[in-house]
PDB file of C-alpha atoms in Angstrom:
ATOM      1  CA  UNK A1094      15.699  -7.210  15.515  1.00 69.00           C
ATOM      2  CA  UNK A1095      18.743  -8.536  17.874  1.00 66.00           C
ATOM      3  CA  UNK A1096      17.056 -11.007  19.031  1.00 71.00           C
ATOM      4  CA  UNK A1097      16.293 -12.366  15.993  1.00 82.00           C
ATOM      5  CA  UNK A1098      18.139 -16.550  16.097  1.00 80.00           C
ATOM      6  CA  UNK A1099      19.257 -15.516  11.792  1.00 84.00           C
ATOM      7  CA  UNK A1100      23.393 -16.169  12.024  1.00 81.00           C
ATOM      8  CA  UNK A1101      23.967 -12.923   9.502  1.00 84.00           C
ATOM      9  CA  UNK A1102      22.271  -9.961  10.123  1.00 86.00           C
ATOM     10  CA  UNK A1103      23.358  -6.280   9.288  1.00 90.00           C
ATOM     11  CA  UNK A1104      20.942  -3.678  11.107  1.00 89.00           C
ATOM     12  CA  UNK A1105      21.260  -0.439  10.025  1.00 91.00           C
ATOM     13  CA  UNK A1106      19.357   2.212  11.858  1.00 88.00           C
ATOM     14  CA  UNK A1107      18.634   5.440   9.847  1.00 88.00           C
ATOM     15  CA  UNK A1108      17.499   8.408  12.220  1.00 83.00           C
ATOM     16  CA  UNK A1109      15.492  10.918  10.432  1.00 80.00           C
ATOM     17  CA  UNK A1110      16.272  13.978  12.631  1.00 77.00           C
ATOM     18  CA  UNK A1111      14.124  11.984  15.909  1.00 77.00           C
ATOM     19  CA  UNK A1112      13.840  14.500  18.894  1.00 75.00           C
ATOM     20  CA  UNK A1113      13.246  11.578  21.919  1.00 79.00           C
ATOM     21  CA  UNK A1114      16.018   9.336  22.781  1.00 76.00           C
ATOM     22  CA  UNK A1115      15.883   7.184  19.460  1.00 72.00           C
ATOM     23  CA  UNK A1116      19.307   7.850  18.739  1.00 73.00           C
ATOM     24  CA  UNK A1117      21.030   7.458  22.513  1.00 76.00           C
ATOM     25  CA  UNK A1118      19.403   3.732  22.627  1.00 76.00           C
ATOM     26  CA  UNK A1119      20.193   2.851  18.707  1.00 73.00           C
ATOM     27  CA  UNK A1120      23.875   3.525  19.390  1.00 75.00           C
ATOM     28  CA  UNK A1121      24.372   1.452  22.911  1.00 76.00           C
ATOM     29  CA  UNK A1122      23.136  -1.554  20.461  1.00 76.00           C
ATOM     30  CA  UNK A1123      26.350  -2.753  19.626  1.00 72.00           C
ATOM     31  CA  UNK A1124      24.914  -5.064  16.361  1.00 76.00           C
ATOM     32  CA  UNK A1125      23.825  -1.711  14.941  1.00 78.00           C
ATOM     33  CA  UNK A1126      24.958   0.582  12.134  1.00 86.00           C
ATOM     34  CA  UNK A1127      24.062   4.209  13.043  1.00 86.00           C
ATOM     35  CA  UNK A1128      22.834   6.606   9.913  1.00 86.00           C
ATOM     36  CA  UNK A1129      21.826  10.102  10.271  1.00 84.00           C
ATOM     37  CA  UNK A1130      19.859  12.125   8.480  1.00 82.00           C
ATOM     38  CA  UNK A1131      17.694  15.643   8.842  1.00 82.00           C
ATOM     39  CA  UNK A1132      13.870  15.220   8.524  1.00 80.00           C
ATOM     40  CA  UNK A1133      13.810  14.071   5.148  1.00 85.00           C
ATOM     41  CA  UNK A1134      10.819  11.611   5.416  1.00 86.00           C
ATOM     42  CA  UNK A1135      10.296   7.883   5.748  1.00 89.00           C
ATOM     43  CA  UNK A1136      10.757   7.663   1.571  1.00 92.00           C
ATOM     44  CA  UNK A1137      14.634   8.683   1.989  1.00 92.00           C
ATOM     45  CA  UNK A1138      15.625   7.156   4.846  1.00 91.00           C
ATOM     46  CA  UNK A1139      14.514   3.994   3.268  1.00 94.00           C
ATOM     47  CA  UNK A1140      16.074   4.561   0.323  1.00 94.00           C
ATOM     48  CA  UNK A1141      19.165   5.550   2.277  1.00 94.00           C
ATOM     49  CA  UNK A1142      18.727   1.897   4.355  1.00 93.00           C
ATOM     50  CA  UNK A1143      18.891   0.430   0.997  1.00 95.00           C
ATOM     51  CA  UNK A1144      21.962   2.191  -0.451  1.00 95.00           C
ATOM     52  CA  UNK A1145      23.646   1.582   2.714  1.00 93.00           C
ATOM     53  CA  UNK A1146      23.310  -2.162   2.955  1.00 92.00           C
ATOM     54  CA  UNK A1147      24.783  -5.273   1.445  1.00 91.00           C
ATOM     55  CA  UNK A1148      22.818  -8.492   2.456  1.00 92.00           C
ATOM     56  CA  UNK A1149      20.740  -9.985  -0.667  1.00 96.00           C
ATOM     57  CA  UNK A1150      17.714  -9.430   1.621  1.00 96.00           C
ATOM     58  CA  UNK A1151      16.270  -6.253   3.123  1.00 97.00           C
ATOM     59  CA  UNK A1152      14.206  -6.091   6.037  1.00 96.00           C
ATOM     60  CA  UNK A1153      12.145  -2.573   6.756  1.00 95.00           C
ATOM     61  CA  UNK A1154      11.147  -1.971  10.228  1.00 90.00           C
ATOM     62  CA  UNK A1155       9.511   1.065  11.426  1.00 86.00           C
ATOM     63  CA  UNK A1156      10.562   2.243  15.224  1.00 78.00           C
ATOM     64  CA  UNK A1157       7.023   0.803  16.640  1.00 79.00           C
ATOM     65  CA  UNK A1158       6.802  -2.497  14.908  1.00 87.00           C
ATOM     66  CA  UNK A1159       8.754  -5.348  16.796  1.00 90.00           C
ATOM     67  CA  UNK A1160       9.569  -8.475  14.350  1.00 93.00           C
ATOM     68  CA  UNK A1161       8.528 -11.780  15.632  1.00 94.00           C
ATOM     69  CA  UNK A1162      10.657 -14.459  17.184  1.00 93.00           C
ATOM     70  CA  UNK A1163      12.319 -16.376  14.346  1.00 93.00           C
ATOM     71  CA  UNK A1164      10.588 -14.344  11.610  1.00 94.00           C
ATOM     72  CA  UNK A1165      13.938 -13.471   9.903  1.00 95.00           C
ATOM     73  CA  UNK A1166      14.602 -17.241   9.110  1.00 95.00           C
ATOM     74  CA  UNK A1167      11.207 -17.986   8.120  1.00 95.00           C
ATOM     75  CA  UNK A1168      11.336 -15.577   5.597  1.00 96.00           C
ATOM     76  CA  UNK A1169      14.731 -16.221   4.106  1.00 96.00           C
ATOM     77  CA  UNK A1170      13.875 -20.059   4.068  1.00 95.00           C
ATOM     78  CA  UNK A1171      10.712 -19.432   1.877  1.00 96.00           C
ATOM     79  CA  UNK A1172      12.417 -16.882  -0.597  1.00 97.00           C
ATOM     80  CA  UNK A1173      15.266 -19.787  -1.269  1.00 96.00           C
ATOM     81  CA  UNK A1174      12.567 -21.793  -2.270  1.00 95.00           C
ATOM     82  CA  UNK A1175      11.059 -18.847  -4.561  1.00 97.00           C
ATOM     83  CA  UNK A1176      12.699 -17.547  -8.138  1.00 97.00           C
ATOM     84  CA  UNK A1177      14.398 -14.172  -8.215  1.00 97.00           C
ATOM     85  CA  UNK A1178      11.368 -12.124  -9.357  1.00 97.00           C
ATOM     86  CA  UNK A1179       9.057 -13.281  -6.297  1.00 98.00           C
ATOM     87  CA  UNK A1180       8.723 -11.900  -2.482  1.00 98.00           C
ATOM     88  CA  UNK A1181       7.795 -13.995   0.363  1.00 98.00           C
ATOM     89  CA  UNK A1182       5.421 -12.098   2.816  1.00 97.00           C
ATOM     90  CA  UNK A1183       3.939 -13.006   5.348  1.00 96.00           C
ATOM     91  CA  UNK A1184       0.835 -11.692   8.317  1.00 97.00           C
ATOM     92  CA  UNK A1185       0.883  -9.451  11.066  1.00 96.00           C
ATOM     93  CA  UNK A1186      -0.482  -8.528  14.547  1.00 95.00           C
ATOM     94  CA  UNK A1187      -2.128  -5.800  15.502  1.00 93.00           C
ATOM     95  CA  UNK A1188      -1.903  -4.474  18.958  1.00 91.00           C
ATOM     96  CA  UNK A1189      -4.143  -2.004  20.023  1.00 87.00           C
ATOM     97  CA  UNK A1190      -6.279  -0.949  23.120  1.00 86.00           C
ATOM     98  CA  UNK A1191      -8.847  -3.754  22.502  1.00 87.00           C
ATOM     99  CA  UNK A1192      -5.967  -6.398  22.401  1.00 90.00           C
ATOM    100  CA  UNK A1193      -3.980  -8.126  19.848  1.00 93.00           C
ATOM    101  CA  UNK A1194      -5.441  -9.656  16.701  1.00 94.00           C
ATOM    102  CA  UNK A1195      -4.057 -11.677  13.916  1.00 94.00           C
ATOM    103  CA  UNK A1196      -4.377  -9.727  10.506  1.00 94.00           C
ATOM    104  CA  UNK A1197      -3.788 -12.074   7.075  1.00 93.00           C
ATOM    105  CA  UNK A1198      -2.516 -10.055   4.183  1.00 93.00           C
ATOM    106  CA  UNK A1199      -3.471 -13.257   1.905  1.00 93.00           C
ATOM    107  CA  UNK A1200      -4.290 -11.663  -1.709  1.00 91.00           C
ATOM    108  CA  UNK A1201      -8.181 -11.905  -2.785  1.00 81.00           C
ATOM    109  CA  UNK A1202      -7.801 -11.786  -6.562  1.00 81.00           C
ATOM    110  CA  UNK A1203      -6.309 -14.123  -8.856  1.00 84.00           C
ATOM    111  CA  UNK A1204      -4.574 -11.245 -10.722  1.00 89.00           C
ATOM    112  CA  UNK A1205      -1.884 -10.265  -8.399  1.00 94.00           C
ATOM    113  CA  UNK A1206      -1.170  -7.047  -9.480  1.00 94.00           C
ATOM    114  CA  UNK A1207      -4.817  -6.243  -9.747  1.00 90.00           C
ATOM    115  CA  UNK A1208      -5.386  -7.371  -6.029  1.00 92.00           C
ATOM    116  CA  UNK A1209      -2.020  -5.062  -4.862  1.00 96.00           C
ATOM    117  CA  UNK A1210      -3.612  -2.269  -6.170  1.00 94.00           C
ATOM    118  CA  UNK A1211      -6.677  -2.772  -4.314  1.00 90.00           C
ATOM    119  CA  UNK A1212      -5.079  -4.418  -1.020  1.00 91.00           C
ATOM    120  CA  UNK A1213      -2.045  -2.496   0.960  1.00 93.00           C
ATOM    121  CA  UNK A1214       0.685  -5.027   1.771  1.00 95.00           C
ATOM    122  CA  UNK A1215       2.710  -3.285   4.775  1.00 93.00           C
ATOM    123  CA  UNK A1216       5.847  -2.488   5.018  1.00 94.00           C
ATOM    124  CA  UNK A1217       7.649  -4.819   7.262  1.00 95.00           C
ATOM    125  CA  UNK A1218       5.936  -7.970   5.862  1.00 96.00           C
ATOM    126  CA  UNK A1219       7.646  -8.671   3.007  1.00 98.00           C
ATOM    127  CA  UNK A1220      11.347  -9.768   3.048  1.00 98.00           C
ATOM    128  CA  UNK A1221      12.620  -7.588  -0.190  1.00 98.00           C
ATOM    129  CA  UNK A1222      14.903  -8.460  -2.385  1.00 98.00           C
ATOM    130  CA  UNK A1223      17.951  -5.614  -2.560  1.00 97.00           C
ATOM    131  CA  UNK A1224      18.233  -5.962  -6.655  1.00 97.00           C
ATOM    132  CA  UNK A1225      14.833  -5.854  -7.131  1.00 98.00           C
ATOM    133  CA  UNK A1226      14.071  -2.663  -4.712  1.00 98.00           C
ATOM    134  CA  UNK A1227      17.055  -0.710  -6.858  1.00 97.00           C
ATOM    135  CA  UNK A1228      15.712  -2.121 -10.849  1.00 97.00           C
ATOM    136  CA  UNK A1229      12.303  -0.329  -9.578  1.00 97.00           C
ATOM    137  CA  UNK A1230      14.326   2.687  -7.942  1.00 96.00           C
ATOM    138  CA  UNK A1231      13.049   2.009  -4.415  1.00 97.00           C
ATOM    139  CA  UNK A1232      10.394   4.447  -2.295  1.00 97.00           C
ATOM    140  CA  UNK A1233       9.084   7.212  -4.359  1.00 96.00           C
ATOM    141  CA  UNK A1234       9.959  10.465  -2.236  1.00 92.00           C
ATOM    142  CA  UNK A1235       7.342  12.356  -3.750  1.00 92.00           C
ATOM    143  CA  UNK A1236       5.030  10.533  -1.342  1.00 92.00           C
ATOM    144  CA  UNK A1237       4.083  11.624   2.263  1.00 86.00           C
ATOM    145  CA  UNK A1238       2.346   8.477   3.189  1.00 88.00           C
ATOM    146  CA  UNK A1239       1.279   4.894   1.404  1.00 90.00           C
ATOM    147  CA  UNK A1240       4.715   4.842   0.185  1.00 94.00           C
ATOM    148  CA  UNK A1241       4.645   1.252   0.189  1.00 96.00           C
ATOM    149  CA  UNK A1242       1.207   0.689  -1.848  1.00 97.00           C
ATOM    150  CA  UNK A1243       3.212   2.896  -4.100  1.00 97.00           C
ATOM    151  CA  UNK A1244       6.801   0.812  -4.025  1.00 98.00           C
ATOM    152  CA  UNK A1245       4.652  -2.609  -4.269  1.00 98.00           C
ATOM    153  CA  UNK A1246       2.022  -1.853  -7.228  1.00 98.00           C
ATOM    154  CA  UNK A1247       5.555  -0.713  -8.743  1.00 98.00           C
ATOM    155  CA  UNK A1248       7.168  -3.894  -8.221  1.00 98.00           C
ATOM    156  CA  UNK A1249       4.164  -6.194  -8.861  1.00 97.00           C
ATOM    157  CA  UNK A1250       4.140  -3.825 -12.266  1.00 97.00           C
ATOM    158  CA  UNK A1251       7.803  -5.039 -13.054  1.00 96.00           C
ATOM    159  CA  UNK A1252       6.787  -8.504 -12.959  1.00 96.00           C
ATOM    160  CA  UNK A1253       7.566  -9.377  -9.254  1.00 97.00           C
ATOM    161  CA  UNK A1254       5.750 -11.979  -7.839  1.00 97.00           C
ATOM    162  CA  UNK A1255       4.532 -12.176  -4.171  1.00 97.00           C
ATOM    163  CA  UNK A1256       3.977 -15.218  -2.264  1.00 97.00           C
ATOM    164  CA  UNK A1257       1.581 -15.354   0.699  1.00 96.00           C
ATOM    165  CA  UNK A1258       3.058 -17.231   3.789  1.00 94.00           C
ATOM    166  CA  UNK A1259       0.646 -17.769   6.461  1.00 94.00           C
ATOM    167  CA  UNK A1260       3.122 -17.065   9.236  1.00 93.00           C
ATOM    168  CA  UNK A1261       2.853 -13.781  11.202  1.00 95.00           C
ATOM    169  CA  UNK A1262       6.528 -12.228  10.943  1.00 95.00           C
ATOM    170  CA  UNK A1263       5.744  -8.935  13.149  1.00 95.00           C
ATOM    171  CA  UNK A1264       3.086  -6.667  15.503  1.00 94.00           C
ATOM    172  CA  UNK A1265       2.291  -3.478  14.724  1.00 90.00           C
ATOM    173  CA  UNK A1266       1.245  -0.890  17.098  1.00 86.00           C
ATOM    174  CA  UNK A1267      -1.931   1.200  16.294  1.00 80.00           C
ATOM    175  CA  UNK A1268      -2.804   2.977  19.624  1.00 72.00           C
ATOM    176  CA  UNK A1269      -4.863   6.224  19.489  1.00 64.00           C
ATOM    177  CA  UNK A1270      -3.089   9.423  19.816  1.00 52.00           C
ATOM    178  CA  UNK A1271      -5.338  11.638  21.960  1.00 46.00           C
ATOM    179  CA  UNK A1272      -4.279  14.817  20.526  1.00 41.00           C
ATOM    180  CA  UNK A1273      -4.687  13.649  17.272  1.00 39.00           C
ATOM    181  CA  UNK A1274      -7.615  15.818  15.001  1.00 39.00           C
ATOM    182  CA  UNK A1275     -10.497  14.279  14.065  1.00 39.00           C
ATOM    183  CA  UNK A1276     -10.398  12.696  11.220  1.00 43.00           C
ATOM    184  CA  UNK A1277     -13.738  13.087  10.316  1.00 44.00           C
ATOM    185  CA  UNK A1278     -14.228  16.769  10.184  1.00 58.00           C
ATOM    186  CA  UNK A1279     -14.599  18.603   6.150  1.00 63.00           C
ATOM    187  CA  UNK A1280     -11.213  20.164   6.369  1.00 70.00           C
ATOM    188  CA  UNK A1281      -9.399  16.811   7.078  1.00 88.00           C
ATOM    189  CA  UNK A1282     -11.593  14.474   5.177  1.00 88.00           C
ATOM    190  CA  UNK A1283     -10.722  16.897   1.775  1.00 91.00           C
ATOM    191  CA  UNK A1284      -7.313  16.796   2.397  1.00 92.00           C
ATOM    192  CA  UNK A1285      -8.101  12.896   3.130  1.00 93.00           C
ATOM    193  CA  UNK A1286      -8.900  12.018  -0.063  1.00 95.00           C
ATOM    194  CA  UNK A1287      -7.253  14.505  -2.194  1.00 95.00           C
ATOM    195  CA  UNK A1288      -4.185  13.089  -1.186  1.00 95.00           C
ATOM    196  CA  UNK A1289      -5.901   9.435  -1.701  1.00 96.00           C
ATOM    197  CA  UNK A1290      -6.061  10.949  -6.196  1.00 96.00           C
ATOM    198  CA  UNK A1291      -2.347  12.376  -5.680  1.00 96.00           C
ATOM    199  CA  UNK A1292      -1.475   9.114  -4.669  1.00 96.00           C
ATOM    200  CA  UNK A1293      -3.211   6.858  -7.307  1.00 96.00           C
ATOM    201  CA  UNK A1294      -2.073   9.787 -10.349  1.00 97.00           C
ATOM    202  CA  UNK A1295       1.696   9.645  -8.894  1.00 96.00           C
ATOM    203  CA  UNK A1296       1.627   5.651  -9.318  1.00 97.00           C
ATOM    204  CA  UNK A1297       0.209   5.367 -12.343  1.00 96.00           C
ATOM    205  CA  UNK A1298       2.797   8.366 -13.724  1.00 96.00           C
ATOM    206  CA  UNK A1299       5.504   6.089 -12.648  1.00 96.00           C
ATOM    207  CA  UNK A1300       4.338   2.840 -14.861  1.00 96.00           C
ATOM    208  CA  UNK A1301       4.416   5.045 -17.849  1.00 94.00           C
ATOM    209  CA  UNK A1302       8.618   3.891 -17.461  1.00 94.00           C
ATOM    210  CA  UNK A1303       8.657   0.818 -19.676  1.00 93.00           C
ATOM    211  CA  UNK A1304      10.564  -1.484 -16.808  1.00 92.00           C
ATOM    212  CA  UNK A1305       6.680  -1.371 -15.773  1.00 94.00           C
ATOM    213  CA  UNK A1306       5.731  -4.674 -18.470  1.00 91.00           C
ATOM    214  CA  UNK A1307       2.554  -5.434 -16.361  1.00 89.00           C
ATOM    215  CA  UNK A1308       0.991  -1.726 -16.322  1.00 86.00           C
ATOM    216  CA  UNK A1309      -1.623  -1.965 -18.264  1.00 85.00           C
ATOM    217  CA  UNK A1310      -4.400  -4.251 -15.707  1.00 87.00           C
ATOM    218  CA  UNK A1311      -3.673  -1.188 -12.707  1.00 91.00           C
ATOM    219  CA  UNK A1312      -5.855   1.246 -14.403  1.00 90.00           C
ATOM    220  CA  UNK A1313      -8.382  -1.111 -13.543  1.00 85.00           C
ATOM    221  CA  UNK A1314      -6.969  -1.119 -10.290  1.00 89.00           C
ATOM    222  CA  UNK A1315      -6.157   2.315  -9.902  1.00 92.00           C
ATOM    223  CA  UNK A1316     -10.215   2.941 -10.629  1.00 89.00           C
ATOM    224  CA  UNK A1317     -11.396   0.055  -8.467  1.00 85.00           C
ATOM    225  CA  UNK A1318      -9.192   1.906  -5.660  1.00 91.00           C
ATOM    226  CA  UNK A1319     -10.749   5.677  -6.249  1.00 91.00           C
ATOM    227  CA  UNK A1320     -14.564   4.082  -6.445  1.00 82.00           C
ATOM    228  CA  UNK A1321     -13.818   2.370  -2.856  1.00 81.00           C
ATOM    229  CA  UNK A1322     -12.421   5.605  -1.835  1.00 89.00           C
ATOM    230  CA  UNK A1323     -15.453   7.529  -2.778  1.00 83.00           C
ATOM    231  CA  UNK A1324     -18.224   4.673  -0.926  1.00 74.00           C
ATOM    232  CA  UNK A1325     -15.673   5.485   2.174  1.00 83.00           C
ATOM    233  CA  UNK A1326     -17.047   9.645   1.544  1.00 86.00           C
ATOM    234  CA  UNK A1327     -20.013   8.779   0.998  1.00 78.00           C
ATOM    235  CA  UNK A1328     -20.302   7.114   4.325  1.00 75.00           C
ATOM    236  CA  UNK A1329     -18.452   9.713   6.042  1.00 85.00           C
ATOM    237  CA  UNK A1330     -21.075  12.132   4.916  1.00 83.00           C
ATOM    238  CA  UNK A1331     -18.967  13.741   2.398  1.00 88.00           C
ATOM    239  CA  UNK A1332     -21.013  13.462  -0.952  1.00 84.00           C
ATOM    240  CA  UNK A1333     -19.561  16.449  -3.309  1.00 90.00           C
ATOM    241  CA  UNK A1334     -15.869  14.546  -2.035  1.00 92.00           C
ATOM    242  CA  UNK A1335     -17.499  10.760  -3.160  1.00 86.00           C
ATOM    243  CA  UNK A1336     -18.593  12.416  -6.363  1.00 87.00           C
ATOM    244  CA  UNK A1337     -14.724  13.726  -7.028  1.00 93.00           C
ATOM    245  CA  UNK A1338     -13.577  10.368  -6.384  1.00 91.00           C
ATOM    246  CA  UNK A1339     -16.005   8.237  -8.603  1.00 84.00           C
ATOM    247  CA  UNK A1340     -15.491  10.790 -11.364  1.00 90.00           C
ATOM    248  CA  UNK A1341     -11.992  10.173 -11.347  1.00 93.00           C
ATOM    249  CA  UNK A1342     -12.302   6.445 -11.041  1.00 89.00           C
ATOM    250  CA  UNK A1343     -14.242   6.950 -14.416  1.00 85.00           C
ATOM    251  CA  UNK A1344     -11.737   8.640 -15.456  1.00 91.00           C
ATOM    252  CA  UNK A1345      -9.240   5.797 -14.946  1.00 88.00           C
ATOM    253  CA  UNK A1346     -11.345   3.050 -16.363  1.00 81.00           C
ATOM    254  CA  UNK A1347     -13.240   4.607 -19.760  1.00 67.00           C
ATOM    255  CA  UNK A1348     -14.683   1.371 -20.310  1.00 63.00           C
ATOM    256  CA  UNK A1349     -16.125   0.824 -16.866  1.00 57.00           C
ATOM    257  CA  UNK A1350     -19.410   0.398 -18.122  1.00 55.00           C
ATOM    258  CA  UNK A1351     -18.364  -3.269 -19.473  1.00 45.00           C
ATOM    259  CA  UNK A1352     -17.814  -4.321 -15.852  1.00 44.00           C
ATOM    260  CA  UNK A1353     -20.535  -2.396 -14.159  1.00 47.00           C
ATOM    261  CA  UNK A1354     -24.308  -4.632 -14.234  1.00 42.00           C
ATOM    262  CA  UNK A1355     -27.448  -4.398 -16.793  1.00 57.00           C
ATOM    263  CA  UNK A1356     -29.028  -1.773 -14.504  1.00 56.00           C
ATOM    264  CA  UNK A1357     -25.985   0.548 -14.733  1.00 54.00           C
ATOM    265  CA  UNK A1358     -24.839  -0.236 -18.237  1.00 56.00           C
ATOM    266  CA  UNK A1359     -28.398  -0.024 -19.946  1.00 65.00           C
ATOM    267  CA  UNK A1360     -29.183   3.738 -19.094  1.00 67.00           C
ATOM    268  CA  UNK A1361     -25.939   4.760 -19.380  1.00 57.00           C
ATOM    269  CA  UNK A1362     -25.555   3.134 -23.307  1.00 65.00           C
ATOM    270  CA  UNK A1363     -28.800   4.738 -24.229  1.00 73.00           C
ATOM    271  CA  UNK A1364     -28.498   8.402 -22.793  1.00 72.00           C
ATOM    272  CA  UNK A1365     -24.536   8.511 -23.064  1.00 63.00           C
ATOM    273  CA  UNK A1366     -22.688   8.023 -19.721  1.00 48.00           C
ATOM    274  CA  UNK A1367     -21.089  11.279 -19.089  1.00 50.00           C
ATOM    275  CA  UNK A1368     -24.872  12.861 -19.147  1.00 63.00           C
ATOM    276  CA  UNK A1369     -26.369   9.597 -16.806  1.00 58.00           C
ATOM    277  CA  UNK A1370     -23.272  10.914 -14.623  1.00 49.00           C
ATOM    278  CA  UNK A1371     -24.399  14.137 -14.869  1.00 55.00           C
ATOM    279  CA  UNK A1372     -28.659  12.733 -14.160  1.00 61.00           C
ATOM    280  CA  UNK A1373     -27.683  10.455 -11.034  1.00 58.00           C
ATOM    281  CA  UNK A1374     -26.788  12.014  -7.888  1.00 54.00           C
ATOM    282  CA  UNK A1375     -23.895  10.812  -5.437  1.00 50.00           C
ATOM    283  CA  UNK A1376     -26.300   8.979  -3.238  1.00 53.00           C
ATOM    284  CA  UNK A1377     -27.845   6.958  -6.166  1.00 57.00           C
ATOM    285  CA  UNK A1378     -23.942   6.388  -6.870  1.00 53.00           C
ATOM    286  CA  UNK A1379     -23.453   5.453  -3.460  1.00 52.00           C
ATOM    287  CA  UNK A1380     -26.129   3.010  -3.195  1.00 55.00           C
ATOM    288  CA  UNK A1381     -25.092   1.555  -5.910  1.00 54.00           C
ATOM    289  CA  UNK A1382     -21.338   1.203  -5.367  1.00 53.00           C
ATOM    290  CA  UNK A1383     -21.734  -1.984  -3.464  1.00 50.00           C
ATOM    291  CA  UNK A1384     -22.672  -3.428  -6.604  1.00 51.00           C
ATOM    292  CA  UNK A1385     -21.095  -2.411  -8.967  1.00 48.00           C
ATOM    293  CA  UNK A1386     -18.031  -3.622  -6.759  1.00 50.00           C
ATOM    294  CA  UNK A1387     -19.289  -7.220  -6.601  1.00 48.00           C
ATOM    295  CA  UNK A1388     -19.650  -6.958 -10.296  1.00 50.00           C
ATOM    296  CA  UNK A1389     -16.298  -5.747 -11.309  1.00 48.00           C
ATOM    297  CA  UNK A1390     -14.904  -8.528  -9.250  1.00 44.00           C
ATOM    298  CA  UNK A1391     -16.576 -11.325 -10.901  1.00 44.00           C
ATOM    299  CA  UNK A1392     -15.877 -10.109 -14.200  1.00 45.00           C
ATOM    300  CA  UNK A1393     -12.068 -10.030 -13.903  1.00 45.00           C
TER     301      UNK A1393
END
């Protein structure tokens, strides 16, 4: 962040309770505005960034991530050019043992707050807007992790806009931890994507607030997610888990069946869907996900 070449920059550094020597180096940097807080998760010490700063624009940066010469600049030079409800964001690299790779965060669906529910915009692309973080009530706390799918669908609910811009602004860090569990065993992949419904329920219990004008297309979304989740059980080996997951998605969306093709919405209209549910196994629902994925797309 220092050496970023942007003439005003305030950098405040919020440790959450860290245990290495986080804190020793953040307070030899002399450009740097030392919070502290104890262990209170990555929701509040974002929020507590926010509350503490004063610029117009606001910058997240997680200790691994390392911000890309002249990203700062970039960014503030596209939101001039933007109105006050849209967010300039931009792509990433991702470092890992294999090398470094470019990743675009470019939206896929015309309906942008259809395609942010589907897509996970990370954290440090964007360059927020202060006033529009606060009018949504910044990170929801409630959340362990995908706090920023969360903050985002939020925002994109509210009416904010968010403008693609080719340019990588950081590179994130994803290197194996070798003492990490697998992620694949029952135990974990329950957990997995139990947390994956908590997650989805949580967001869309937070566009019930009327700020939320643009709520009403993320059901869709919210579905769309829960059905991708449960194809990613069902190739994991985890059937009874996919089953959960599309049930829910069904539960989202109770007119699925008018974006779902002939072969799925045929049986279903003759026999009632809730009993075809109960006829067709998860595999014939996994088999058929791919589909039924393609199809929802082309209808929106």
């Amino acid at each position: 962040m220092v050496s970023q070449n942007y003439g005003s920059i305030e950098i405040i550094c919020v440790d959450d309770g860290s245990t290495d020597d986080t804190l020793v180096v953040a307070q030899r940097c002399k450009h740097a505005r030392v919070v502290r807080q104890s262990n209170q998760g990555a929701c509040v010490a974002r929020n507590r960034g926010i509350a503490e700063c004063s610029g117009k624009y606001v910058k997240f940066l997680d200790a691994d991530d390392f911000l890309l010469p002249g990203a700062i600049s970039q960014q503030v030079n596209a939101s001039k050019g933007l109105s006050d409800m849209a967010i300039s964001y931009g792509n990433y690299i991702m470092r890992s043992e294999s090398g470094e790779k470019l990743v675009s965060t470019s939206l896929l669906h015309k309906n942008l707050l259809f395609s942010v529910t589907l897509q996970d915009i990370t954290t440090s692309t964007p360059l927020h807007r202060r006033k529009l973080l606060e009018y949504v009530g910044g990170f929801d706390a409630n959340l362990r992790r995908g706090q920023e799918w969360n903050l985002h669908v939020r925002l994109a609910a509210a009416g904010v806009n968010f403008v693609h811009d080719e340019t990588p602004i950081y590179t994130y860090c994803n290197f194996e931890n070798p003492h990490r569990v697998s992620r694949y065993s029952s135990a974990n992949a329950e957990a997995k994507y139990a947390y994956k419904i908590t997650q989805v329920d949580l967001t869309a219990d937070a566009l019930a607030d009327p700020v939320y004008v643009k709520r009403a297309v993320a059901t869709l979304g919210f579905a769309r997610r829960l059905w991708g989740a449960g194809r990613d059980a069902f190739r994991e080996g985890e059937p009874e888990i996919a089953d959960q997951c599309f049930r829910k998605a069904l539960a989202y969306c109770g007119d699925v069946s008018e974006f779902l093709p002939a072969y799925y919405r045929i049986p279903s209209g003759l026999i009632g869907r809730e009993r075809f549910e109960r006829l067709i196994s998860p595999r014939t629902i996994g088999k058929l996900a791919a589909r039924i994925e393609r199809g929802m797309w082309r209808r929106l």
